[in-house]
Short mmCIF file of C-alpha atoms and ligand atoms in Angstrom, two decimals:
data_model
loop_
_atom_site.label_atom_id
_atom_site.label_comp_id
_atom_site.label_asym_id
_atom_site.label_seq_id
_atom_site.Cartn_x
_atom_site.Cartn_y
_atom_site.Cartn_z
CA UNK A 1 -0.01 0.00 0.02
CA UNK A 2 2.81 2.38 0.79
CA UNK A 3 3.58 2.44 -2.90
CA UNK A 4 0.14 3.82 -3.87
CA UNK A 5 -0.45 7.52 -4.46
CA UNK A 6 -4.07 8.44 -5.12
CA UNK A 7 -4.37 12.09 -5.97
CA UNK A 8 -6.41 14.64 -7.83
CA UNK A 9 -5.39 17.63 -9.93
CA UNK A 10 -7.52 20.66 -9.28
CA UNK A 11 -7.50 24.07 -10.87
CA UNK A 12 -9.66 26.70 -12.44
CA UNK A 13 -10.37 26.18 -16.16
CA UNK A 14 -7.48 26.97 -18.50
CA UNK A 15 -4.73 26.80 -15.91
CA UNK A 16 -3.28 23.84 -17.77
CA UNK A 17 -4.75 20.76 -16.00
CA UNK A 18 -5.26 18.79 -19.15
CA UNK A 19 -1.80 19.61 -20.44
CA UNK A 20 -0.21 18.67 -17.13
CA UNK A 21 -2.22 15.44 -16.93
CA UNK A 22 -0.97 14.47 -20.31
CA UNK A 23 2.63 15.22 -19.41
CA UNK A 24 2.35 13.24 -16.17
CA UNK A 25 1.03 10.24 -18.12
CA UNK A 26 3.78 10.69 -20.67
CA UNK A 27 6.51 10.72 -18.02
CA UNK A 28 4.83 7.82 -16.30
CA UNK A 29 5.15 5.87 -19.52
CA UNK A 30 1.38 5.44 -19.74
CA UNK A 31 1.30 7.13 -23.13
CA UNK A 32 4.19 7.56 -25.49
CA UNK A 33 3.57 10.70 -27.45
CA UNK A 34 2.26 14.06 -26.42
CA UNK A 35 -1.17 14.43 -27.97
CA UNK A 36 -1.90 10.76 -27.67
CA UNK A 37 -4.64 11.42 -25.18
CA UNK A 38 -6.46 13.05 -28.05
CA UNK A 39 -5.38 10.84 -30.97
CA UNK A 40 -6.80 7.36 -30.66
CA UNK A 41 -7.21 4.34 -32.85
CA UNK A 42 -10.43 2.40 -33.21
CA UNK A 43 -9.39 0.07 -30.43
CA UNK A 44 -9.49 2.99 -28.00
CA UNK A 45 -12.78 4.33 -29.20
CA UNK A 46 -14.61 3.89 -25.94
CA UNK A 47 -12.51 6.33 -24.06
CA UNK A 48 -11.78 8.80 -26.82
CA UNK A 49 -15.51 9.13 -27.46
CA UNK A 50 -15.91 10.10 -23.88
CA UNK A 51 -13.15 12.59 -24.18
CA UNK A 52 -14.58 13.96 -27.40
CA UNK A 53 -17.52 15.34 -25.47
CA UNK A 54 -15.16 17.11 -23.20
CA UNK A 55 -13.26 18.54 -26.13
CA UNK A 56 -16.37 19.72 -27.91
CA UNK A 57 -17.57 21.53 -24.87
CA UNK A 58 -14.13 22.94 -24.19
CA UNK A 59 -14.49 21.97 -20.58
CA UNK A 60 -13.83 18.86 -18.68
CA UNK A 61 -17.17 17.30 -17.90
CA UNK A 62 -16.32 14.19 -15.99
CA UNK A 63 -13.87 13.02 -13.46
CA UNK A 64 -11.71 10.46 -15.09
CA UNK A 65 -9.45 8.04 -13.37
CA UNK A 66 -6.04 7.17 -14.73
CA UNK A 67 -3.51 4.80 -13.37
CA UNK A 68 0.17 4.77 -14.20
CA UNK A 69 3.35 3.41 -12.68
CA UNK A 70 6.86 4.64 -12.26
CA UNK A 71 9.92 2.77 -11.11
CA UNK A 72 12.08 4.26 -8.35
CA UNK A 73 15.87 4.22 -8.76
CA UNK A 74 15.93 1.34 -6.21
CA UNK A 75 13.70 -0.81 -8.42
CA UNK A 76 10.50 -0.48 -6.36
CA UNK A 77 7.45 0.65 -8.29
CA UNK A 78 5.05 3.45 -7.36
CA UNK A 79 1.49 3.20 -8.65
CA UNK A 80 -0.19 6.53 -9.25
CA UNK A 81 -3.98 6.85 -9.36
CA UNK A 82 -4.76 10.16 -10.88
CA UNK A 83 -8.28 11.43 -10.48
CA UNK A 84 -9.01 14.24 -12.85
CA UNK A 85 -11.61 16.78 -11.76
CA UNK A 86 -13.74 19.13 -13.78
CA UNK A 87 -12.63 22.70 -13.57
CA UNK A 88 -15.95 24.18 -14.61
CA UNK A 89 -17.83 25.84 -11.79
CA UNK A 90 -21.08 24.00 -12.57
CA UNK A 91 -19.32 20.80 -11.69
CA UNK A 92 -17.94 21.75 -8.29
CA UNK A 93 -20.05 19.07 -6.69
CA UNK A 94 -18.18 16.52 -8.72
CA UNK A 95 -14.90 17.94 -7.59
CA UNK A 96 -16.04 17.77 -4.02
CA UNK A 97 -16.91 14.10 -4.35
CA UNK A 98 -13.59 13.32 -5.98
CA UNK A 99 -11.74 14.97 -3.07
CA UNK A 100 -13.37 12.45 -0.72
CA UNK A 101 -11.63 9.68 -2.63
CA UNK A 102 -8.05 11.01 -2.80
CA UNK A 103 -5.21 11.21 -0.32
CA UNK A 104 -3.68 14.37 -1.77
CA UNK A 105 -4.14 17.01 -4.43
CA UNK A 106 -2.09 19.02 -6.88
CA UNK A 107 -3.32 22.56 -7.26
CA UNK A 108 -2.44 24.07 -10.65
CA UNK A 109 -2.14 27.82 -10.86
CA UNK A 110 -1.60 29.95 -13.95
CA UNK A 111 1.54 32.04 -13.26
CA UNK A 112 0.14 34.98 -15.16
CA UNK A 113 -3.35 34.95 -13.73
CA UNK A 114 -2.75 33.92 -10.16
CA UNK A 115 -5.47 32.55 -7.97
CA UNK A 116 -9.05 33.04 -9.08
CA UNK A 117 -12.04 33.12 -6.70
CA UNK A 118 -13.09 29.66 -7.80
CA UNK A 119 -9.70 28.28 -6.95
CA UNK A 120 -9.98 29.75 -3.46
CA UNK A 121 -13.17 27.79 -2.96
CA UNK A 122 -11.34 24.62 -3.96
CA UNK A 123 -8.61 25.38 -1.49
CA UNK A 124 -11.23 25.73 1.15
CA UNK A 125 -12.69 22.32 0.32
CA UNK A 126 -9.25 20.77 0.47
CA UNK A 127 -8.74 22.28 3.90
CA UNK A 128 -12.10 21.08 5.12
CA UNK A 129 -11.19 17.59 4.06
CA UNK A 130 -7.58 17.92 5.26
CA UNK A 131 -6.28 16.95 1.82
CA UNK A 132 -2.59 17.92 1.61
CA UNK A 133 -1.79 20.11 -1.38
CA UNK A 134 1.21 20.37 -3.65
CA UNK A 135 1.07 23.62 -5.62
CA UNK A 136 2.22 23.71 -9.21
CA UNK A 137 2.63 27.16 -10.68
CA UNK A 138 2.21 26.59 -14.43
CA UNK A 139 3.02 28.61 -17.53
CA UNK A 140 6.21 30.20 -16.22
CA UNK A 141 7.33 30.24 -19.84
CA UNK A 142 4.87 33.15 -20.18
CA UNK A 143 5.26 36.64 -18.91
CA UNK A 144 4.01 36.37 -15.35
CA UNK A 145 3.92 38.17 -12.11
CA UNK A 146 6.95 38.01 -9.81
CA UNK A 147 7.59 34.69 -8.16
CA UNK A 148 7.44 36.33 -4.69
CA UNK A 149 4.04 37.79 -5.51
CA UNK A 150 2.75 34.34 -6.50
CA UNK A 151 4.13 32.69 -3.38
CA UNK A 152 2.53 35.33 -1.16
CA UNK A 153 -0.79 34.92 -2.89
CA UNK A 154 -0.74 31.14 -2.42
CA UNK A 155 0.16 31.51 1.24
CA UNK A 156 -2.66 34.03 1.65
CA UNK A 157 -5.31 32.02 -0.16
CA UNK A 158 -4.52 28.75 1.59
CA UNK A 159 -3.64 30.29 4.95
CA UNK A 160 -0.75 27.89 4.86
CA UNK A 161 3.04 28.11 5.01
CA UNK A 162 4.52 27.98 1.49
CA UNK A 163 7.91 26.67 0.59
CA UNK A 164 9.29 27.08 -2.93
CA UNK A 165 10.88 23.81 -4.09
CA UNK A 166 12.09 25.21 -7.39
CA UNK A 167 12.55 28.55 -9.13
CA UNK A 168 11.95 29.65 -12.69
CA UNK A 169 15.04 30.98 -14.45
CA UNK A 170 13.50 33.95 -16.18
CA UNK A 171 9.91 34.19 -17.33
CA UNK A 172 8.28 34.97 -20.62
CA UNK A 173 10.82 35.53 -23.40
CA UNK A 174 13.61 35.22 -20.84
CA UNK A 175 12.52 31.81 -19.65
CA UNK A 176 15.44 29.37 -19.56
CA UNK A 177 14.17 26.57 -17.42
CA UNK A 178 13.46 25.73 -13.80
CA UNK A 179 16.02 25.27 -11.11
CA UNK A 180 15.16 22.33 -8.85
CA UNK A 181 16.39 23.02 -5.30
CA UNK A 182 16.53 19.32 -4.35
CA UNK A 183 19.07 18.43 -7.07
CA UNK A 184 20.39 21.95 -7.77
CA UNK A 185 20.00 21.34 -11.49
CA UNK A 186 18.03 23.13 -14.12
CA UNK A 187 15.41 20.75 -15.35
CA UNK A 188 15.37 19.41 -18.79
CA UNK A 189 12.68 17.09 -20.00
CA UNK A 190 13.90 13.48 -19.76
CA UNK A 191 15.29 12.15 -23.07
CA UNK A 192 14.57 15.48 -24.72
CA UNK A 193 17.13 16.47 -27.26
CA UNK A 194 15.49 19.64 -28.44
CA UNK A 195 17.43 22.84 -28.34
CA UNK A 196 17.18 24.30 -24.91
CA UNK A 197 14.96 27.25 -25.76
CA UNK A 198 17.42 28.69 -28.18
CA UNK A 199 20.46 27.36 -26.34
CA UNK A 200 22.13 24.01 -26.95
CA UNK A 201 22.43 23.20 -23.23
CA UNK A 202 20.77 24.44 -20.09
CA UNK A 203 22.37 27.70 -19.03
CA UNK A 204 25.48 27.07 -16.96
CA UNK A 205 25.15 30.32 -15.07
CA UNK A 206 22.06 31.66 -13.47
CA UNK A 207 21.67 35.44 -14.12
CA UNK A 208 22.89 37.44 -11.12
CA UNK A 209 19.56 38.96 -10.20
CA UNK A 210 17.83 35.59 -10.26
CA UNK A 211 20.56 34.06 -8.17
CA UNK A 212 19.96 36.86 -5.67
CA UNK A 213 16.18 36.20 -5.66
CA UNK A 214 16.81 32.54 -4.99
CA UNK A 215 19.13 33.27 -2.10
CA UNK A 216 16.54 35.61 -0.62
CA UNK A 217 13.80 33.02 -1.03
CA UNK A 218 15.75 30.15 0.46
CA UNK A 219 16.53 32.24 3.50
CA UNK A 220 13.03 33.73 3.77
CA UNK A 221 10.81 30.73 3.34
CA UNK A 222 12.54 28.13 5.45
CA UNK A 223 12.75 24.37 4.94
CA UNK A 224 10.15 22.02 3.58
CA UNK A 225 8.71 19.88 6.33
CA UNK A 226 7.02 16.70 5.01
CA UNK A 227 5.14 16.21 8.29
CA UNK A 228 3.63 19.72 8.18
CA UNK A 229 2.70 19.11 4.53
CA UNK A 230 0.91 15.89 5.33
CA UNK A 231 -0.96 17.54 8.14
CA UNK A 232 -2.12 20.18 5.70
CA UNK A 233 -0.16 22.99 7.34
CA UNK A 234 2.29 23.62 4.56
CA UNK A 235 2.34 23.47 0.77
CA UNK A 236 5.44 22.88 -1.31
CA UNK A 237 5.41 25.05 -4.45
CA UNK A 238 6.83 23.81 -7.73
CA UNK A 239 7.24 25.98 -10.83
CA UNK A 240 7.05 24.73 -14.35
CA UNK A 241 5.60 24.68 -17.79
CA UNK A 242 3.31 21.80 -18.57
CA UNK A 243 3.26 22.71 -22.22
CA UNK A 244 7.05 22.75 -22.57
CA UNK A 245 7.51 19.93 -20.13
CA UNK A 246 9.57 21.73 -17.52
CA UNK A 247 9.22 20.85 -13.87
CA UNK A 248 6.90 17.87 -14.55
CA UNK A 249 9.44 15.16 -13.65
CA UNK A 250 10.18 17.00 -10.40
CA UNK A 251 6.46 17.06 -9.68
CA UNK A 252 6.08 13.31 -10.12
CA UNK A 253 9.11 12.75 -7.89
CA UNK A 254 7.55 14.99 -5.28
CA UNK A 255 4.29 13.02 -5.28
CA UNK A 256 6.23 9.75 -5.02
CA UNK A 257 8.41 11.07 -2.20
CA UNK A 258 6.04 13.23 -0.08
CA UNK A 259 2.42 12.59 -0.93
CA UNK A 260 0.70 10.33 1.58
CA UNK A 261 -0.08 6.67 0.84
CA UNK A 262 -3.69 5.50 1.26
CA UNK A 263 -5.12 6.91 4.45
CA UNK A 264 -7.44 5.41 7.08
CA UNK A 265 -11.08 6.35 6.61
CA UNK A 266 -13.59 7.30 9.31
CA UNK A 267 -16.60 5.04 9.73
CA UNK A 268 -19.46 4.64 12.20
CA UNK A 269 -17.51 1.64 13.54
CA UNK A 270 -14.33 3.60 14.06
CA UNK A 271 -11.36 4.24 11.77
CA UNK A 272 -10.77 1.66 9.07
CA UNK A 273 -7.08 1.14 8.44
CA UNK A 274 -5.86 0.37 4.92
CA UNK A 275 -4.00 -2.62 6.40
CA UNK A 276 -7.31 -4.16 7.48
CA UNK A 277 -8.03 -7.62 6.08
CA UNK A 278 -11.68 -7.11 5.23
CA UNK A 279 -12.35 -5.64 1.75
CA UNK A 280 -14.13 -2.32 2.16
CA UNK A 281 -14.68 0.70 -0.01
CA UNK A 282 -17.10 3.45 -0.83
CA UNK A 283 -18.75 4.87 -3.93
CA UNK A 284 -17.78 8.44 -4.62
CA UNK A 285 -19.09 8.85 -8.12
CA UNK A 286 -21.51 7.29 -10.55
CA UNK A 287 -21.08 7.93 -14.23
CA UNK A 288 -23.71 7.09 -16.81
CA UNK A 289 -23.09 6.50 -20.48
CA UNK A 290 -19.34 6.64 -20.43
CA UNK A 291 -19.39 4.40 -23.43
CA UNK A 292 -22.19 5.51 -25.75
CA UNK A 293 -22.11 2.15 -27.46
CA UNK A 294 -22.89 0.26 -24.30
CA UNK A 295 -25.12 2.59 -22.37
CA UNK A 296 -23.31 1.60 -19.29
CA UNK A 297 -23.44 2.99 -15.83
CA UNK A 298 -20.29 2.80 -13.77
CA UNK A 299 -19.91 3.36 -10.06
CA UNK A 300 -16.46 4.36 -8.92
CA UNK A 301 -15.35 2.77 -5.70
CA UNK A 302 -12.38 3.87 -3.64
CA UNK A 303 -10.93 0.79 -2.01
CA UNK A 304 -10.22 1.49 1.68
CA UNK A 305 -8.96 -1.85 2.99
CA UNK A 306 -8.26 -5.43 1.96
CA UNK A 307 -7.21 -6.94 -1.35
CA UNK A 308 -10.06 -6.88 -3.79
CA UNK A 309 -10.33 -9.83 -6.14
CA UNK A 310 -12.38 -10.07 -9.27
CA UNK A 311 -15.62 -11.98 -8.77
CA UNK A 312 -15.70 -11.53 -5.03
CA UNK A 313 -18.93 -10.73 -3.28
CA UNK A 314 -19.43 -7.41 -1.54
CA UNK A 315 -22.53 -6.03 0.12
CA UNK A 316 -23.51 -2.48 -0.83
CA UNK A 317 -24.90 -0.78 2.27
CA UNK A 318 -28.02 0.51 0.54
CA UNK A 319 -28.86 -2.93 -0.93
CA UNK A 320 -28.17 -5.04 2.13
CA UNK A 321 -27.43 -8.21 0.21
CA UNK A 322 -24.17 -9.36 -1.36
CA UNK A 323 -23.48 -8.96 -5.08
CA UNK A 324 -20.64 -10.57 -7.06
CA UNK A 325 -18.37 -8.04 -8.75
CA UNK A 326 -17.63 -9.92 -11.98
CA UNK A 327 -16.35 -7.19 -14.30
CA UNK A 328 -14.53 -4.62 -12.20
CA UNK A 329 -12.62 -2.04 -14.22
CA UNK A 330 -9.32 -0.40 -13.48
CA UNK A 331 -8.69 2.71 -15.45
CA UNK A 332 -5.33 2.64 -17.14
CA UNK A 333 -4.50 5.63 -19.21
CA UNK A 334 -5.00 3.98 -22.57
CA UNK A 335 -7.59 1.43 -21.94
CA UNK A 336 -10.11 -0.12 -19.69
CA UNK A 337 -8.64 -3.27 -18.35
CA UNK A 338 -10.38 -6.02 -16.39
CA UNK A 339 -8.91 -5.88 -12.94
CA UNK A 340 -7.98 -9.11 -11.26
CA UNK A 341 -6.97 -7.50 -7.97
CA UNK A 342 -6.89 -4.04 -6.49
CA UNK A 343 -5.26 -2.67 -3.37
CA UNK A 344 -6.32 0.02 -0.90
CA UNK A 345 -6.09 3.44 -2.58
CA UNK A 346 -7.06 1.98 -5.96
CA UNK A 347 -10.23 3.07 -7.78
CA UNK A 348 -12.40 0.33 -9.15
CA UNK A 349 -15.11 0.91 -11.71
CA UNK A 350 -18.15 -1.33 -11.15
CA UNK A 351 -20.67 -1.61 -13.96
CA UNK A 352 -24.20 -1.76 -12.60
CA UNK A 353 -27.78 -1.00 -13.42
CA UNK A 354 -28.63 1.41 -10.62
CA UNK A 355 -27.90 -0.74 -7.58
CA UNK A 356 -24.93 1.40 -6.51
CA UNK A 357 -25.32 4.97 -5.34
CA UNK A 358 -22.91 7.71 -4.32
CA UNK A 359 -22.15 7.39 -0.62
CA UNK A 360 -22.73 3.62 -0.46
CA UNK A 361 -20.26 1.54 1.53
CA UNK A 362 -19.26 -1.82 0.05
CA UNK A 363 -17.88 -4.45 2.37
CA UNK A 364 -17.65 -8.20 2.90
CA UNK A 365 -19.30 -8.19 6.32
CA UNK A 366 -21.89 -5.44 5.66
CA UNK A 367 -20.95 -4.13 9.13
CA UNK A 368 -19.04 -1.03 8.06
CA UNK A 369 -20.55 2.36 7.24
CA UNK A 370 -18.11 5.03 6.05
CA UNK A 371 -18.90 8.56 7.18
CA UNK A 372 -18.11 11.99 5.88
CA UNK A 373 -19.35 11.13 2.39
CA UNK A 374 -21.89 13.30 0.71
CA UNK A 375 -24.97 11.33 -0.21
CA UNK A 376 -26.80 13.08 -3.01
CA UNK A 377 -30.36 12.01 -3.51
CA UNK A 378 -31.55 12.53 -7.08
CA UNK A 379 -34.06 15.35 -7.05
CA UNK A 380 -35.81 17.53 -9.60
CA UNK A 381 -37.10 20.94 -8.50
CA UNK A 382 -39.55 22.98 -10.54
CA UNK A 383 -41.29 26.28 -10.01
CA UNK A 384 -45.07 26.13 -10.36
CA UNK A 385 -46.57 28.96 -12.40
CA UNK A 386 -50.34 29.47 -12.68
CA UNK A 387 -51.94 30.21 -16.01
CA UNK A 388 -54.77 31.92 -14.13
CA UNK A 389 -53.33 33.90 -11.20
CA UNK A 390 -56.69 34.00 -9.39
CA UNK A 391 -56.39 30.31 -8.65
CA UNK A 392 -53.70 30.71 -6.00
CA UNK A 393 -55.83 29.33 -3.22
CA UNK A 394 -56.82 26.21 -5.14
CA UNK A 395 -53.18 25.63 -6.11
CA UNK A 396 -52.08 25.85 -2.49
CA UNK A 397 -54.71 23.29 -1.46
CA UNK A 398 -53.74 20.96 -4.33
CA UNK A 399 -50.05 21.15 -3.52
CA UNK A 400 -50.67 20.52 0.16
CA UNK A 401 -52.85 17.49 -0.63
CA UNK A 402 -50.58 16.02 -3.21
CA UNK A 403 -47.57 16.42 -0.99
CA UNK A 404 -49.42 14.71 1.83
CA UNK A 405 -50.06 11.81 -0.53
CA UNK A 406 -46.44 11.74 -1.46
CA UNK A 407 -46.96 12.57 -5.15
CA UNK A 408 -44.65 15.51 -4.81
CA UNK A 409 -42.88 17.53 -2.18
CA UNK A 410 -43.76 21.21 -1.90
CA UNK A 411 -41.64 24.12 -0.72
CA UNK A 412 -42.87 27.66 -0.03
CA UNK A 413 -39.94 30.01 -0.29
CA UNK A 414 -39.58 32.72 2.43
CA UNK A 415 -39.04 35.35 -0.24
CA UNK A 416 -41.18 35.59 -3.38
CA UNK A 417 -44.50 33.94 -4.09
CA UNK A 418 -43.38 31.20 -6.41
CA UNK A 419 -43.86 27.78 -5.00
CA UNK A 420 -41.55 24.97 -5.75
CA UNK A 421 -42.21 21.26 -6.13
CA UNK A 422 -39.65 18.53 -5.73
CA UNK A 423 -39.77 15.05 -7.23
CA UNK A 424 -37.48 12.13 -7.63
CA UNK A 425 -38.46 11.32 -11.18
CA UNK A 426 -39.95 13.06 -14.20
CA UNK A 427 -42.99 10.89 -14.15
CA UNK A 428 -44.18 12.48 -10.92
CA UNK A 429 -44.29 15.86 -12.66
CA UNK A 430 -46.57 14.51 -15.41
CA UNK A 431 -48.81 13.05 -12.74
CA UNK A 432 -48.86 16.38 -10.88
CA UNK A 433 -49.92 18.39 -13.92
CA UNK A 434 -52.70 16.03 -14.96
CA UNK A 435 -54.08 15.71 -11.41
CA UNK A 436 -54.04 19.48 -10.90
CA UNK A 437 -56.21 19.83 -13.97
CA UNK A 438 -58.47 16.92 -13.43
CA UNK A 439 -59.00 17.13 -9.71
CA UNK A 440 -58.49 20.80 -8.83
CA UNK A 441 -59.28 22.54 -12.12
CA UNK A 442 -55.99 24.33 -11.91
CA UNK A 443 -53.90 24.90 -15.04
CA UNK A 444 -50.25 25.20 -14.21
CA UNK A 445 -46.92 25.04 -15.96
CA UNK A 446 -43.60 23.98 -14.50
CA UNK A 447 -40.57 26.20 -14.92
CA UNK A 448 -36.93 25.77 -14.11
CA UNK A 449 -36.20 26.50 -10.46
CA UNK A 450 -33.07 28.33 -9.35
CA UNK A 451 -32.43 25.50 -6.94
CA UNK A 452 -31.11 22.04 -7.44
CA UNK A 453 -31.80 20.28 -4.19
CA UNK A 454 -33.39 20.71 -0.79
CA UNK A 455 -32.55 19.77 2.78
CA UNK A 456 -34.59 19.87 5.95
CA UNK A 457 -32.96 21.93 8.67
CA UNK A 458 -32.71 20.85 12.28
CA UNK A 459 -30.75 22.33 15.16
CA UNK A 460 -30.80 24.67 18.15
CA UNK A 461 -33.07 27.71 17.70
CA UNK A 462 -30.26 30.23 17.91
CA UNK A 463 -28.24 28.47 15.22
CA UNK A 464 -31.32 28.16 13.02
CA UNK A 465 -32.09 31.84 13.42
CA UNK A 466 -28.56 32.86 12.64
CA UNK A 467 -28.49 30.69 9.54
CA UNK A 468 -31.85 32.05 8.46
CA UNK A 469 -30.66 35.65 8.76
CA UNK A 470 -27.81 34.99 6.41
CA UNK A 471 -29.63 32.75 3.95
CA UNK A 472 -33.16 34.16 3.62
CA UNK A 473 -33.26 33.81 -0.17
CA UNK A 474 -32.45 30.13 0.17
CA UNK A 475 -35.03 29.28 2.84
CA UNK A 476 -38.44 27.77 2.39
CA UNK A 477 -41.06 26.01 4.47
CA UNK A 478 -42.58 22.65 3.66
CA UNK A 479 -46.28 21.92 4.00
CA UNK A 480 -45.88 21.38 7.76
CA UNK A 481 -44.10 24.71 8.13
CA UNK A 482 -40.74 23.10 8.81
CA UNK A 483 -37.65 24.97 7.59
CA UNK A 484 -35.95 23.79 4.40
CA UNK A 485 -32.67 24.92 2.89
CA UNK A 486 -32.99 25.32 -0.86
CA UNK A 487 -29.54 24.78 -2.37
CA UNK A 488 -28.16 25.63 -5.77
CA UNK A 489 -26.26 22.41 -5.73
CA UNK A 490 -25.57 19.47 -3.48
CA UNK A 491 -22.12 20.90 -3.14
CA UNK A 492 -23.72 23.99 -1.61
CA UNK A 493 -25.31 21.79 1.04
CA UNK A 494 -22.06 20.09 1.95
CA UNK A 495 -20.36 23.45 2.11
CA UNK A 496 -23.02 24.98 4.40
CA UNK A 497 -23.06 21.86 6.52
CA UNK A 498 -19.37 22.09 7.19
CA UNK A 499 -19.72 25.80 7.93
CA UNK A 500 -22.67 25.26 10.26
CA UNK A 501 -21.77 22.21 12.32
CA UNK A 502 -24.64 22.85 14.80
CA UNK A 503 -27.27 22.34 12.09
CA UNK A 504 -28.40 19.10 10.54
CA UNK A 505 -29.13 19.26 6.77
CA UNK A 506 -31.30 16.22 6.28
CA UNK A 507 -32.05 14.70 2.91
CA UNK A 508 -35.05 12.97 4.33
CA UNK A 509 -37.80 13.81 6.73
CA UNK A 510 -39.69 11.38 8.92
CA UNK A 511 -43.32 11.43 8.02
P1 G4P B 1 -7.32 23.15 -18.39
O1 G4P B 1 -7.36 21.69 -18.60
O2 G4P B 1 -6.87 23.51 -17.04
O3 G4P B 1 -8.58 23.89 -18.79
O4 G4P B 1 -6.18 23.79 -19.34
P2 G4P B 1 -5.46 23.20 -20.65
O5 G4P B 1 -4.50 22.15 -20.30
O6 G4P B 1 -6.49 22.89 -21.67
O7 G4P B 1 -4.66 24.49 -21.06
C1 G4P B 1 -5.28 25.71 -21.37
C2 G4P B 1 -4.41 26.47 -22.36
O8 G4P B 1 -3.17 26.80 -21.77
C3 G4P B 1 -4.06 25.67 -23.60
O9 G4P B 1 -3.94 26.59 -24.68
C4 G4P B 1 -2.67 25.13 -23.28
O10 G4P B 1 -1.94 24.83 -24.47
C5 G4P B 1 -2.08 26.28 -22.54
N1 G4P B 1 -0.98 25.85 -21.63
C6 G4P B 1 -1.00 24.85 -20.75
N2 G4P B 1 0.15 24.77 -20.07
C7 G4P B 1 0.92 25.74 -20.57
C8 G4P B 1 2.28 26.19 -20.27
O11 G4P B 1 2.94 25.70 -19.44
N3 G4P B 1 2.68 27.27 -21.00
C9 G4P B 1 1.93 27.91 -21.93
N4 G4P B 1 2.47 28.97 -22.54
N5 G4P B 1 0.71 27.53 -22.21
C10 G4P B 1 0.17 26.46 -21.54
P3 G4P B 1 -5.13 26.83 -25.71
O12 G4P B 1 -4.62 27.72 -26.72
O13 G4P B 1 -6.35 27.25 -24.98
O14 G4P B 1 -5.42 25.39 -26.25
P4 G4P B 1 -4.62 24.60 -27.41
O15 G4P B 1 -4.97 25.38 -28.63
O16 G4P B 1 -3.20 24.63 -27.05
O17 G4P B 1 -5.24 23.24 -27.38
#
């Protein structure tokens, strides 16, 4: 297990996450040519189709999992499980889920642009989950801000100590490479025989003013402390250019050397150690239609303990009875491969037809329940608009009745007069409209609601009141008058929950 590194790359869009991912895979030997992630033969169609969607939209839609290996000088092999995360803000919930399944993260920052508000939010999530962060300042081959400025900004945004582990030798047109402090060499991509940015060899001498900067920095920022990093109190900062392949080998070495191996996970039954014999894991993501030709649905399980073997029986907590996992999938960079075994820290894809849900625990004994995992119930919320505004009273009665029956759930927002209905499936909405007409003589239409999910609020009065004061536009009452938090996303719920530990945000309500 100590040779597993399960990590995510997070960044705002355009910082260079895709480019860096490709270069990491390239250096890890998982692909052989830059651009290969895009260029695929027919044999690789399944995955490249999936990626095509991402390319067409210009954003990364899904979290993909890629596994690659790298040999250490001593012959031991490190297995890297890289979990890509979408950078688009609409998909922050996805990012949040992915962060529950990793042991560390690489934060990519654009040297020229610095830290954007969205990236600050990601930092915050990492801190909430105590995910240690390695910072990679990308695009130093472009004209950027001063290195000191960037370091200060990172320290400020993370509220962490920063330690530069390398230093760019010039930026923009003056860029000549990256000096790695550990080896005191200027990095050059492995096996790369290109001209060194106009020079035949890496520059022998570092320009005087940069040498001075480096001296200042090394004195000013202190030593890197691996323990402080793993505790989430310090972030090592690496500089580089993903596009030009500078600083990438150093980054891989850093993950191998410093990033934590698979961590224990909290459960209702106490902490589950990765060295435990029983096979346990949890579902952090479900992805439908990854392969358009097979209409498949794959649940991603993070293995927490035990050695998983193909065909073994595990009990999903929500199902309560064991199922045999016959076709587990490990995600290698180029292909899907049938996994025979998997170790703690590995991600296993499990094809299924809806039996596995996000937040489920899988185990041999069915006695373990992992905690701290967001469980997102599928919900559809719609605003109800009347065709005839004089029928408000009838509509209210109808909605109260139908919610009592369980046809729908109804929410009356504190601000504004537009009522919101919540359902689990589209069919319920069709039923609602036809029954409103037939039974209540009310003609209504359903419109998109500005909310995505709802949670019943419970907690001490003072905490409830304080929360209500700050979140009026997101508050509603259900038909019994109980307070409900209307969230823009499930991520929003998790975020508020962590910020308001005295309140319970419940996805269900006892009837
Ligand atoms: P993302 O996944 O984080 O959204 O970023 P992506 O890797 O797609 O990179 C965004 C843009 O930044 C791309 O340019 C990419 O080539 C460029 N880029 C990435 N790393 C570096 C770097 O180290 N230096 C420089 N100078 N540029 C970098 P694009 O023009 O938007 O796309 P493309 O035409 O290159 O595909």
